[in-house]
Tab-separated table of C-alpha atoms and ligand atoms in Angstrom:
chain	number	residue	atom	x	y	z
A	1	MET	CA	-57.381	16.115	-4.731
A	2	VAL	CA	-56.596	19.851	-4.695
A	3	ASN	CA	-52.963	20.905	-4.551
A	4	VAL	CA	-51.726	23.691	-2.305
A	5	ASP	CA	-48.490	25.012	-3.774
A	6	LEU	CA	-46.328	26.763	-1.172
A	7	SER	CA	-43.230	26.791	-3.335
A	8	GLY	CA	-44.347	29.769	-5.399
A	9	ARG	CA	-43.086	27.987	-8.491
A	10	THR	CA	-44.508	25.400	-10.833
A	11	ARG	CA	-46.359	22.611	-9.074
A	12	LEU	CA	-44.061	19.806	-10.105
A	13	ASP	CA	-40.405	19.782	-9.117
A	14	ALA	CA	-38.820	19.982	-12.557
A	15	CYS	CA	-35.311	20.476	-11.204
A	16	PRO	CA	-33.014	18.771	-13.709
A	17	GLY	CA	-30.808	15.792	-12.993
A	18	ALA	CA	-28.677	13.499	-15.097
A	19	LEU	CA	-31.738	11.339	-15.775
A	20	GLN	CA	-34.461	14.015	-15.664
A	21	VAL	CA	-33.110	16.305	-18.367
A	22	HIS	CA	-34.586	19.791	-18.728
A	23	ALA	CA	-35.514	20.881	-22.240
A	24	ALA	CA	-33.834	24.308	-22.403
A	25	ALA	CA	-33.945	26.688	-25.344
A	26	ASP	CA	-30.504	25.482	-26.451
A	27	GLY	CA	-31.134	21.733	-26.020
A	28	GLY	CA	-31.114	19.261	-23.150
A	29	LEU	CA	-29.739	20.451	-19.803
A	30	ALA	CA	-28.463	17.786	-17.402
A	31	ARG	CA	-27.332	18.503	-13.851
A	32	VAL	CA	-25.021	16.078	-12.091
A	33	ARG	CA	-24.898	16.174	-8.289
A	34	VAL	CA	-21.422	16.169	-6.751
A	35	PRO	CA	-21.692	15.720	-2.953
A	36	GLY	CA	-19.130	17.889	-1.196
A	37	GLY	CA	-18.042	19.118	-4.634
A	38	ARG	CA	-15.594	16.220	-4.704
A	39	LEU	CA	-14.561	14.656	-7.979
A	40	THR	CA	-11.663	12.383	-8.717
A	41	ALA	CA	-9.381	13.528	-11.504
A	42	ALA	CA	-10.698	10.627	-13.595
A	43	GLN	CA	-14.319	11.709	-13.031
A	44	LEU	CA	-13.587	15.293	-14.073
A	45	ARG	CA	-11.797	14.048	-17.183
A	46	GLU	CA	-14.784	11.867	-18.085
A	47	LEU	CA	-17.172	14.779	-17.484
A	48	ALA	CA	-15.098	16.931	-19.834
A	49	ARG	CA	-15.146	14.301	-22.544
A	50	ALA	CA	-18.852	13.532	-22.115
A	51	ALA	CA	-19.697	17.265	-22.249
A	52	ALA	CA	-17.725	17.579	-25.472
A	53	GLY	CA	-19.132	14.383	-26.963
A	54	HIS	CA	-22.800	14.919	-26.113
A	55	GLY	CA	-23.238	18.649	-25.428
A	56	THR	CA	-21.621	22.028	-25.978
A	57	GLY	CA	-18.329	21.016	-24.386
A	58	VAL	CA	-18.792	23.461	-21.506
A	59	ILE	CA	-19.178	22.343	-17.890
A	60	GLU	CA	-21.159	24.862	-15.856
A	61	LEU	CA	-20.403	25.039	-12.136
A	62	THR	CA	-23.417	25.737	-9.928
A	63	SER	CA	-23.809	27.538	-6.597
A	64	ARG	CA	-24.361	24.129	-4.957
A	65	ALA	CA	-21.001	22.868	-6.194
A	66	ASN	CA	-22.750	20.656	-8.736
A	67	VAL	CA	-22.144	20.638	-12.487
A	68	GLN	CA	-24.414	20.947	-15.492
A	69	VAL	CA	-24.008	20.343	-19.181
A	70	ARG	CA	-26.108	22.057	-21.869
A	71	GLY	CA	-26.962	21.481	-25.481
A	72	LEU	CA	-27.436	17.739	-25.021
A	73	ARG	CA	-28.973	16.044	-27.985
A	74	THR	CA	-31.912	14.081	-26.588
A	75	GLY	CA	-32.756	10.583	-27.727
A	76	THR	CA	-30.684	7.500	-28.014
A	77	GLY	CA	-27.066	8.529	-28.324
A	78	THR	CA	-24.846	5.553	-27.737
A	79	GLY	CA	-21.475	7.118	-27.045
A	80	GLY	CA	-20.029	5.770	-23.833
A	81	VAL	CA	-22.596	3.035	-23.221
A	82	PRO	CA	-20.764	0.377	-21.230
A	83	GLU	CA	-19.630	-2.613	-23.192
A	84	ASP	CA	-19.434	-4.967	-20.245
A	85	GLY	CA	-23.149	-5.420	-19.613
A	86	GLU	CA	-23.130	-3.280	-16.461
A	87	ARG	CA	-26.702	-2.549	-15.334
A	88	LEU	CA	-27.637	1.088	-15.878
A	89	PRO	CA	-30.814	3.089	-15.235
A	90	GLU	CA	-33.699	2.351	-17.578
A	91	PRO	CA	-33.575	4.583	-20.686
A	92	ASP	CA	-36.101	7.376	-21.080
A	93	ALA	CA	-37.030	8.980	-24.405
A	94	ARG	CA	-35.953	12.381	-23.081
A	95	ILE	CA	-32.617	11.208	-21.808
A	96	PRO	CA	-29.398	11.663	-23.679
A	97	SER	CA	-28.642	8.060	-22.836
A	98	GLY	CA	-25.005	8.201	-23.802
A	99	PHE	CA	-24.359	11.047	-21.359
A	100	ALA	CA	-26.289	9.471	-18.459
A	101	ALA	CA	-24.605	6.140	-19.077
A	102	ARG	CA	-21.175	7.733	-18.962
A	103	MET	CA	-22.011	9.505	-15.717
A	104	ALA	CA	-23.202	6.231	-14.196
A	105	ARG	CA	-20.097	4.443	-15.366
A	106	ALA	CA	-17.904	7.167	-13.858
A	107	GLY	CA	-19.572	6.631	-10.465
A	108	LEU	CA	-21.454	9.955	-10.629
A	109	LEU	CA	-24.931	8.421	-10.658
A	110	PRO	CA	-24.924	5.935	-7.781
A	111	SER	CA	-28.663	6.126	-7.074
A	112	PRO	CA	-31.177	6.699	-9.892
A	113	THR	CA	-33.950	7.198	-7.308
A	114	HIS	CA	-32.037	9.749	-5.213
A	115	GLU	CA	-29.840	11.423	-7.825
A	116	ARG	CA	-31.499	14.853	-7.574
A	117	VAL	CA	-31.563	15.018	-3.759
A	118	ARG	CA	-27.796	14.571	-3.291
A	119	ASN	CA	-27.251	18.331	-2.863
A	120	ILE	CA	-24.486	18.446	-0.255
A	121	LEU	CA	-22.170	21.418	0.228
A	122	ALA	CA	-18.978	21.122	2.263
A	123	SER	CA	-16.156	23.505	3.161
A	124	PRO	CA	-13.919	23.131	0.074
A	125	LEU	CA	-10.638	23.337	2.006
A	126	THR	CA	-11.659	20.972	4.786
A	127	GLY	CA	-8.796	18.735	5.860
A	128	CYS	CA	-6.306	20.693	3.720
A	129	ASP	CA	-5.292	23.352	6.216
A	130	GLY	CA	-5.679	24.262	9.868
A	131	ALA	CA	-8.584	26.679	9.483
A	132	GLY	CA	-11.364	24.181	10.189
A	133	THR	CA	-11.797	22.263	13.419
A	134	VAL	CA	-13.079	19.060	11.777
A	135	ASP	CA	-12.425	17.302	8.471
A	136	VAL	CA	-15.988	16.949	7.181
A	137	GLY	CA	-14.948	14.878	4.131
A	138	PRO	CA	-15.847	11.543	5.778
A	139	LEU	CA	-19.164	13.024	6.960
A	140	VAL	CA	-20.059	13.963	3.369
A	141	SER	CA	-19.578	10.338	2.289
A	142	GLU	CA	-21.580	9.046	5.251
A	143	LEU	CA	-24.440	11.493	4.654
A	144	ASP	CA	-24.573	10.654	0.943
A	145	ARG	CA	-24.606	6.920	1.652
A	146	LEU	CA	-27.337	7.095	4.311
A	147	LEU	CA	-29.416	9.585	2.306
A	148	CYS	CA	-29.477	7.233	-0.667
A	149	ALA	CA	-30.251	4.265	1.612
A	150	ARG	CA	-33.519	5.766	2.870
A	151	PRO	CA	-36.240	5.334	0.244
A	152	ALA	CA	-38.521	7.939	1.837
A	153	LEU	CA	-35.917	10.679	1.343
A	154	ALA	CA	-36.188	10.332	-2.435
A	155	ALA	CA	-39.330	12.467	-1.925
A	156	LEU	CA	-37.198	15.532	-1.112
A	157	SER	CA	-37.162	18.133	-3.854
A	158	GLY	CA	-34.149	18.654	-6.088
A	159	ARG	CA	-33.665	22.005	-4.285
A	160	PHE	CA	-33.350	20.713	-0.727
A	161	LEU	CA	-29.799	21.540	0.369
A	162	PHE	CA	-27.420	20.116	2.977
A	163	ALA	CA	-24.260	21.955	4.121
A	164	LEU	CA	-21.372	20.622	6.197
A	165	ASP	CA	-19.176	23.420	7.507
A	166	ASP	CA	-15.878	22.372	9.080
A	167	GLY	CA	-15.905	25.224	11.589
A	168	ARG	CA	-14.439	27.976	9.411
A	169	GLY	CA	-17.913	29.368	8.697
A	170	ASP	CA	-17.689	29.439	4.908
A	171	VAL	CA	-20.691	27.312	3.895
A	172	ALA	CA	-22.889	27.333	7.017
A	173	GLY	CA	-24.362	30.689	5.972
A	174	LEU	CA	-25.224	29.723	2.402
A	175	GLY	CA	-28.883	29.061	3.098
A	176	ALA	CA	-28.956	25.286	3.473
A	177	ASP	CA	-32.121	23.572	4.646
A	178	ALA	CA	-30.073	21.301	6.917
A	179	GLY	CA	-26.507	22.020	7.946
A	180	ILE	CA	-23.872	21.630	10.615
A	181	LEU	CA	-21.311	23.995	12.080
A	182	PRO	CA	-18.864	22.866	14.798
A	183	VAL	CA	-19.046	25.413	17.624
A	184	GLY	CA	-16.282	24.330	20.012
A	185	ALA	CA	-17.139	22.974	23.443
A	186	ASP	CA	-20.859	23.119	22.681
A	187	GLY	CA	-20.448	20.454	20.005
A	188	THR	CA	-22.033	20.811	16.601
A	189	GLY	CA	-24.622	23.432	15.805
A	190	LEU	CA	-27.564	22.383	13.666
A	191	VAL	CA	-28.528	24.780	10.884
A	192	VAL	CA	-32.196	24.722	9.857
A	193	ALA	CA	-33.446	26.759	6.881
A	194	GLY	CA	-30.277	28.847	6.687
A	195	ALA	CA	-30.040	29.866	10.362
A	196	ASP	CA	-28.539	28.372	13.496
A	197	SER	CA	-31.415	26.533	15.179
A	198	GLY	CA	-29.662	26.634	18.566
A	199	LEU	CA	-29.763	22.812	18.682
A	200	ARG	CA	-26.445	21.178	19.602
A	201	VAL	CA	-25.434	17.571	19.018
A	202	PRO	CA	-22.146	15.665	19.372
A	203	LEU	CA	-20.101	15.447	16.172
A	204	ASP	CA	-20.725	11.711	15.856
A	205	ALA	CA	-24.469	12.431	15.818
A	206	ALA	CA	-24.194	15.134	13.149
A	207	VAL	CA	-25.158	13.010	10.147
A	208	PRO	CA	-28.192	11.405	11.852
A	209	ALA	CA	-29.231	14.913	12.897
A	210	LEU	CA	-29.048	16.154	9.289
A	211	LEU	CA	-31.189	13.243	8.159
A	212	ALA	CA	-33.590	13.971	11.019
A	213	VAL	CA	-34.056	17.518	9.705
A	214	ALA	CA	-34.891	16.185	6.235
A	215	GLU	CA	-37.319	13.632	7.671
A	216	ALA	CA	-38.921	16.247	9.919
A	217	PHE	CA	-39.532	18.446	6.872
A	218	LEU	CA	-41.269	15.624	5.020
A	219	ALA	CA	-43.291	14.781	8.143
A	220	GLU	CA	-44.416	18.409	8.480
A	221	LEU	CA	-45.432	18.430	4.811
A	222	ALA	CA	-47.451	15.250	5.282
A	223	GLU	CA	-49.102	16.565	8.460
A	224	LEU	CA	-50.085	19.783	6.717
A	225	ALA	CA	-51.550	17.838	3.823
A	226	ASP	CA	-53.509	15.606	6.237
A	227	SER	CA	-54.909	18.521	8.202
A	228	ALA	CA	-55.925	20.367	5.038
A	229	ASP	CA	-56.998	17.179	3.268
A	230	ARG	CA	-55.010	18.479	0.330
A	231	GLU	CA	-51.789	17.718	-1.394
A	232	VAL	CA	-49.172	20.276	-0.301
A	233	THR	CA	-46.138	21.219	-2.351
A	234	ALA	CA	-43.108	22.873	-0.773
A	235	TRP	CA	-39.554	22.362	-1.914
A	236	ARG	CA	-37.708	23.924	0.984
A	237	ILE	CA	-38.242	24.282	4.732
A	238	LYS	CA	-38.662	28.060	4.595
A	239	GLU	CA	-41.597	27.664	2.200
A	240	LEU	CA	-43.699	25.966	4.889
A	241	PRO	CA	-45.703	28.226	7.265
A	242	ASP	CA	-43.511	28.415	10.382
A	243	GLY	CA	-41.368	25.779	8.687
A	244	PRO	CA	-38.060	26.455	10.488
A	245	ALA	CA	-39.698	26.533	13.951
A	246	ARG	CA	-41.826	23.448	13.323
A	247	VAL	CA	-38.971	21.414	11.925
A	248	THR	CA	-36.643	22.515	14.731
A	249	ALA	CA	-39.203	21.516	17.378
A	250	ARG	CA	-39.714	18.124	15.771
A	251	VAL	CA	-35.959	17.476	15.544
A	252	ARG	CA	-35.401	18.620	19.115
A	253	ALA	CA	-37.981	16.150	20.358
A	254	ALA	CA	-36.600	13.325	18.228
A	255	LEU	CA	-32.952	13.826	19.202
A	256	SER	CA	-33.191	15.208	22.744
A	257	ALA	CA	-30.693	17.803	21.511
A	258	ARG	CA	-29.272	20.474	23.804
A	259	VAL	CA	-30.284	24.063	23.105
A	260	ARG	CA	-27.956	27.065	23.158
A	261	GLU	CA	-28.113	30.693	22.072
A	262	PRO	CA	-27.976	30.640	18.241
A	263	VAL	CA	-24.900	32.108	16.578
A	264	ARG	CA	-25.204	34.474	13.641
A	265	LEU	CA	-24.150	32.941	10.329
A	266	ARG	CA	-22.492	35.020	7.643
A	267	PRO	CA	-22.237	33.850	4.040
A	268	ALA	CA	-18.769	33.856	2.505
A	269	VAL	CA	-19.078	35.903	-0.674
A	270	ALA	CA	-15.998	34.688	-2.539
A	271	GLY	CA	-14.206	31.402	-2.949
A	272	PRO	CA	-10.522	30.701	-2.318
A	273	LEU	CA	-8.153	31.923	-5.044
A	274	GLY	CA	-4.426	31.458	-5.616
A	275	VAL	CA	-1.868	29.437	-3.660
A	276	LEU	CA	-3.235	28.448	-0.251
A	277	PRO	CA	-1.072	27.065	2.548
A	278	GLY	CA	-1.746	23.446	3.437
A	279	ARG	CA	-0.350	20.711	5.653
A	280	ASP	CA	2.962	18.851	5.456
A	281	GLY	CA	4.572	21.247	2.997
A	282	ARG	CA	1.722	20.810	0.541
A	283	VAL	CA	-0.475	23.586	-0.811
A	284	ALA	CA	-3.903	23.905	-2.371
A	285	LEU	CA	-4.720	26.018	-5.402
A	286	GLY	CA	-7.931	28.028	-5.544
A	287	VAL	CA	-9.048	28.540	-9.132
A	288	GLY	CA	-11.977	30.482	-10.555
A	289	ALA	CA	-13.830	29.723	-13.780
A	290	PRO	CA	-14.889	32.818	-15.768
A	291	LEU	CA	-18.688	33.075	-15.359
A	292	GLY	CA	-18.592	29.648	-13.705
A	293	ARG	CA	-17.944	27.881	-17.015
A	294	LEU	CA	-15.154	25.403	-17.662
A	295	THR	CA	-14.285	24.416	-21.204
A	296	SER	CA	-13.438	20.766	-21.766
A	297	ALA	CA	-9.787	21.710	-22.245
A	298	GLN	CA	-9.734	23.643	-18.947
A	299	ALA	CA	-11.385	20.736	-17.134
A	300	GLU	CA	-8.853	18.284	-18.577
A	301	LEU	CA	-5.999	20.541	-17.460
A	302	LEU	CA	-7.434	20.641	-13.917
A	303	ALA	CA	-7.761	16.846	-13.986
A	304	ASP	CA	-4.144	16.482	-15.140
A	305	LEU	CA	-2.868	18.772	-12.370
A	306	ALA	CA	-4.993	16.954	-9.766
A	307	GLY	CA	-3.668	13.625	-11.045
A	308	SER	CA	-0.094	14.820	-10.671
A	309	ALA	CA	-0.906	15.752	-7.049
A	310	SER	CA	-1.945	12.216	-6.110
A	311	PRO	CA	0.504	10.446	-3.805
A	312	ASP	CA	1.660	8.036	-6.510
A	313	GLY	CA	1.448	10.569	-9.322
A	314	ALA	CA	-1.002	8.327	-11.174
A	315	ARG	CA	-3.076	10.020	-13.871
A	316	SER	CA	-6.253	8.503	-12.455
A	317	GLY	CA	-5.525	9.644	-8.894
A	318	GLY	CA	-5.947	12.999	-7.226
A	319	GLU	CA	-8.967	15.037	-6.306
A	320	VAL	CA	-10.712	18.174	-7.504
A	321	ARG	CA	-13.120	20.044	-5.234
A	322	LEU	CA	-15.801	22.242	-6.719
A	323	THR	CA	-16.817	25.260	-4.666
A	324	PRO	CA	-20.223	26.942	-4.233
A	325	TRP	CA	-18.583	30.113	-5.608
A	326	ARG	CA	-18.339	28.409	-8.998
A	327	GLY	CA	-14.658	27.692	-8.666
A	328	VAL	CA	-12.353	24.778	-8.020
A	329	VAL	CA	-9.805	23.796	-5.372
A	330	LEU	CA	-6.889	21.525	-6.202
A	331	PRO	CA	-5.666	20.130	-2.881
A	332	GLY	CA	-2.392	18.430	-2.036
A	333	LEU	CA	0.057	19.912	-4.533
A	334	ALA	CA	3.745	19.958	-3.622
A	335	GLY	CA	4.743	23.536	-2.836
A	336	HIS	CA	7.381	23.634	-5.570
A	337	GLU	CA	4.774	22.672	-8.211
A	338	ALA	CA	2.451	25.558	-7.443
A	339	GLY	CA	4.131	28.259	-9.531
A	340	ALA	CA	4.189	26.234	-12.738
A	341	ALA	CA	0.622	25.042	-12.154
A	342	ILE	CA	-0.640	28.601	-11.645
A	343	THR	CA	1.039	29.684	-14.885
A	344	ARG	CA	-0.591	26.851	-16.835
A	345	LEU	CA	-4.011	27.597	-15.342
A	346	ALA	CA	-3.753	31.324	-16.072
A	347	ASP	CA	-2.571	30.627	-19.637
A	348	ALA	CA	-5.676	28.442	-20.066
A	349	GLY	CA	-7.884	31.427	-19.188
A	350	LEU	CA	-8.705	30.471	-15.612
A	351	VAL	CA	-8.779	32.869	-12.655
A	352	THR	CA	-5.806	32.339	-10.343
A	353	GLY	CA	-5.887	35.430	-8.170
A	354	PRO	CA	-8.102	38.268	-6.968
A	355	GLY	CA	-6.448	40.659	-9.459
A	356	SER	CA	-8.105	38.949	-12.425
A	357	PRO	CA	-10.749	41.080	-14.172
A	358	TRP	CA	-13.006	37.989	-14.000
A	359	ALA	CA	-12.829	37.752	-10.209
A	360	GLY	CA	-16.242	38.396	-8.660
A	361	VAL	CA	-18.104	38.437	-12.010
A	362	SER	CA	-21.100	36.118	-12.420
A	363	ALA	CA	-23.975	35.888	-14.884
A	364	CYS	CA	-27.166	33.922	-15.365
A	365	THR	CA	-27.637	31.697	-18.413
A	366	GLY	CA	-29.135	34.419	-20.605
A	367	ARG	CA	-29.622	33.982	-24.330
A	368	PRO	CA	-29.586	31.609	-26.108
A	369	GLY	CA	-30.052	29.050	-23.290
A	370	CYS	CA	-32.923	30.802	-21.506
A	371	ALA	CA	-36.016	31.760	-23.465
A	372	LYS	CA	-36.895	34.475	-20.901
A	373	SER	CA	-33.689	36.395	-21.376
A	374	LEU	CA	-33.648	39.872	-22.881
A	375	ALA	CA	-29.930	39.722	-23.754
A	376	ASP	CA	-26.896	37.497	-24.216
A	377	VAL	CA	-25.690	38.446	-20.755
A	378	GLN	CA	-22.638	36.195	-20.753
A	379	ALA	CA	-21.316	37.775	-23.966
A	380	ASP	CA	-22.099	41.243	-22.607
A	381	ALA	CA	-20.384	40.488	-19.297
A	382	ALA	CA	-17.318	39.327	-21.256
A	383	LEU	CA	-17.322	42.585	-23.251
A	384	ALA	CA	-17.560	44.588	-20.033
A	385	VAL	CA	-14.719	42.604	-18.462
A	386	ALA	CA	-12.559	43.206	-21.554
A	387	ALA	CA	-13.394	46.916	-21.500
A	388	THR	CA	-12.552	47.222	-17.803
A	389	ALA	CA	-9.355	45.171	-18.119
A	390	GLY	CA	-8.308	47.373	-21.056
A	391	SER	CA	-8.813	50.482	-18.960
A	392	GLY	CA	-5.953	49.370	-16.693
A	393	SER	CA	-8.060	49.643	-13.578
A	394	GLY	CA	-6.568	46.460	-12.132
A	395	HIS	CA	-9.127	44.238	-10.479
A	396	GLY	CA	-12.006	44.875	-12.822
A	397	GLY	CA	-12.888	48.304	-11.457
A	398	GLY	CA	-13.655	47.339	-7.864
A	399	THR	CA	-13.983	44.544	-5.389
A	400	LEU	CA	-17.739	44.139	-4.971
A	401	PRO	CA	-19.190	41.134	-6.809
A	402	VAL	CA	-21.230	41.905	-9.920
A	403	HIS	CA	-24.041	39.748	-11.282
A	404	TRP	CA	-25.414	40.044	-14.808
A	405	ALA	CA	-29.025	38.892	-15.316
A	406	GLY	CA	-31.164	38.541	-18.432
A	407	CYS	CA	-34.417	39.371	-16.614
A	408	GLU	CA	-35.841	40.375	-13.248
A	409	ARG	CA	-35.626	36.849	-11.845
A	410	ARG	CA	-31.854	37.362	-11.407
A	411	CYS	CA	-31.092	33.643	-11.236
A	412	GLY	CA	-27.775	32.798	-9.611
A	413	ARG	CA	-27.371	36.120	-7.820
A	414	PRO	CA	-24.739	35.679	-5.090
A	415	ARG	CA	-25.717	36.443	-1.508
A	416	GLY	CA	-24.687	39.667	0.176
A	417	ARG	CA	-23.901	43.093	-1.256
A	418	VAL	CA	-23.770	42.734	-5.028
A	419	VAL	CA	-23.802	45.097	-8.013
A	420	GLU	CA	-26.483	43.952	-10.473
A	421	ALA	CA	-26.686	44.575	-14.217
A	422	VAL	CA	-30.201	43.609	-15.278
A	423	ALA	CA	-31.163	43.490	-18.970
A	424	THR	CA	-34.143	45.693	-19.808
A	425	GLY	CA	-34.558	45.136	-23.532
A	426	ASP	CA	-33.152	48.639	-24.128
A	427	GLY	CA	-29.810	48.018	-22.489
A	428	TYR	CA	-29.110	47.387	-18.812
A	429	ARG	CA	-30.070	48.817	-15.467
A	430	VAL	CA	-27.133	48.858	-13.050
A	431	GLU	CA	-28.219	48.607	-9.410
A	432	LEU	CA	-26.573	48.788	-6.023
A	433	GLY	CA	-28.172	49.318	-2.631
A	434	GLY	CA	-31.432	50.836	-3.859
A	435	GLN	CA	-29.821	53.116	-6.456
A	436	SER	CA	-30.010	52.389	-10.164
A	437	LEU	CA	-28.795	53.799	-13.466
A	438	ALA	CA	-30.246	53.025	-16.892
A	439	CYS	CA	-27.550	52.356	-19.497
A	440	ALA	CA	-28.260	52.266	-23.226
A	441	ASP	CA	-25.175	50.406	-24.456
A	442	ILE	CA	-22.479	48.078	-23.226
A	443	GLU	CA	-19.790	50.793	-22.874
A	444	GLN	CA	-22.042	52.796	-20.573
A	445	THR	CA	-23.002	49.647	-18.684
A	446	ALA	CA	-19.369	48.581	-18.249
A	447	ALA	CA	-18.443	52.010	-16.900
A	448	ALA	CA	-21.407	52.051	-14.508
A	449	VAL	CA	-20.597	48.543	-13.268
A	450	ALA	CA	-16.934	49.444	-12.696
A	451	ALA	CA	-17.920	52.573	-10.790
A	452	ALA	CA	-20.439	50.714	-8.642
A	453	ARG	CA	-17.992	47.911	-7.871
A	454	GLY	CA	-15.524	50.485	-6.670
A	455	GLU	CA	-18.395	52.223	-4.817
A	456	LYS	CA	-17.297	55.518	-6.325
B	501	SF4	S1	-32.424	35.526	-14.723
B	501	SF4	FE1	-34.031	35.414	-16.281
B	501	SF4	S2	-32.875	35.297	-18.193
B	501	SF4	FE2	-31.459	34.742	-16.569
B	501	SF4	S3	-31.567	32.506	-16.432
B	501	SF4	FE3	-33.035	33.358	-14.935
B	501	SF4	S4	-34.991	33.397	-16.032
B	501	SF4	FE4	-33.380	33.195	-17.573
């Protein structure tokens, strides 16, 4: 049978998981899905130790609030294999079995068949403050449970994305295939392929509606394949011809949903940073990870602080929430603990306020992890940050985000207005809004980036 590939990428979905490890230039790359970005302190601590024991020791935060670990030695590592006979996924020759086993044991791999489709964003501060109209935390758990319980939905690609916005509008505009946004008296708006579909459902029907969008996408794919008598590959709704309209029509018919004028969604371009007011005298801390990378020591510190925030102060309690802006939220700290916690986090090299020279700086993998890269963009970004911080220009020379990329693919570029430093092989090209400047060395590049971020 002929395959029609609408994804524009390779035919097979090679998106990595904890079990399907990608062979990167610097070793095995495993991605662990974290629905809603929610980890217990104990899970984050185990991730830190597994990353150090089996990989490079760095936990990379992704734009879907998932985590990935690089440099995994493939084969039959045994570290962390359960000793109590607990049943784990079947081993695979490519799998760093010790790492996958530890993730399973930590409760981070509840469904081997669905592990790569559990891409669920949620408003990171939901339930912590008064800004949202709904606490979507319980809906994340319900969606994850029902998603994993439907065998057919294991056919979704590892890129299909759900988003549950609590009404503050922070994640609804991040391009999810299926999302919700509470819209007041009209109920809950249904996002399809990154835009408000106009469909409205009651809040208690929100999770079934999200699943209906996913099922409608698979049904459209199957119908297209039948009509063309060909296998059809598409990873996301927008890759299908008229995908958003077709899926919306199918969902509307299935749910008898009401229809209203769609609202315009705007992506939030930066995550929460610093001390954030919460409920009942408690606060949340918004923390950034330089270039979205947490060292094991930084992750253990976050786990310790989250543990101290649990109601009983137990080391295994507490919660950490990863954000789609490659940061972390620590909810539920006592107000009087915030100052000391911020000091410890800043001393550990984490970003605790918008004045940090690292705020708004992102980079793709670059060398040595990506064979396509023309430069070690993370090292170069760090040099540019150091140069800008040393110049005394305060917040890194401007407030616009900057993204460093090792080639024209620009992986990981944030949405919205962004300064881009793209490696050319002879230096970098700094771009903003259709204008560009070729820079031969890192000093020139750093100066051009700082100027563009300040829009001078
Ligand atoms: S932008 Fe290019 S160099 Fe960077 S990770 Fe993507 S493919 Fe690799």
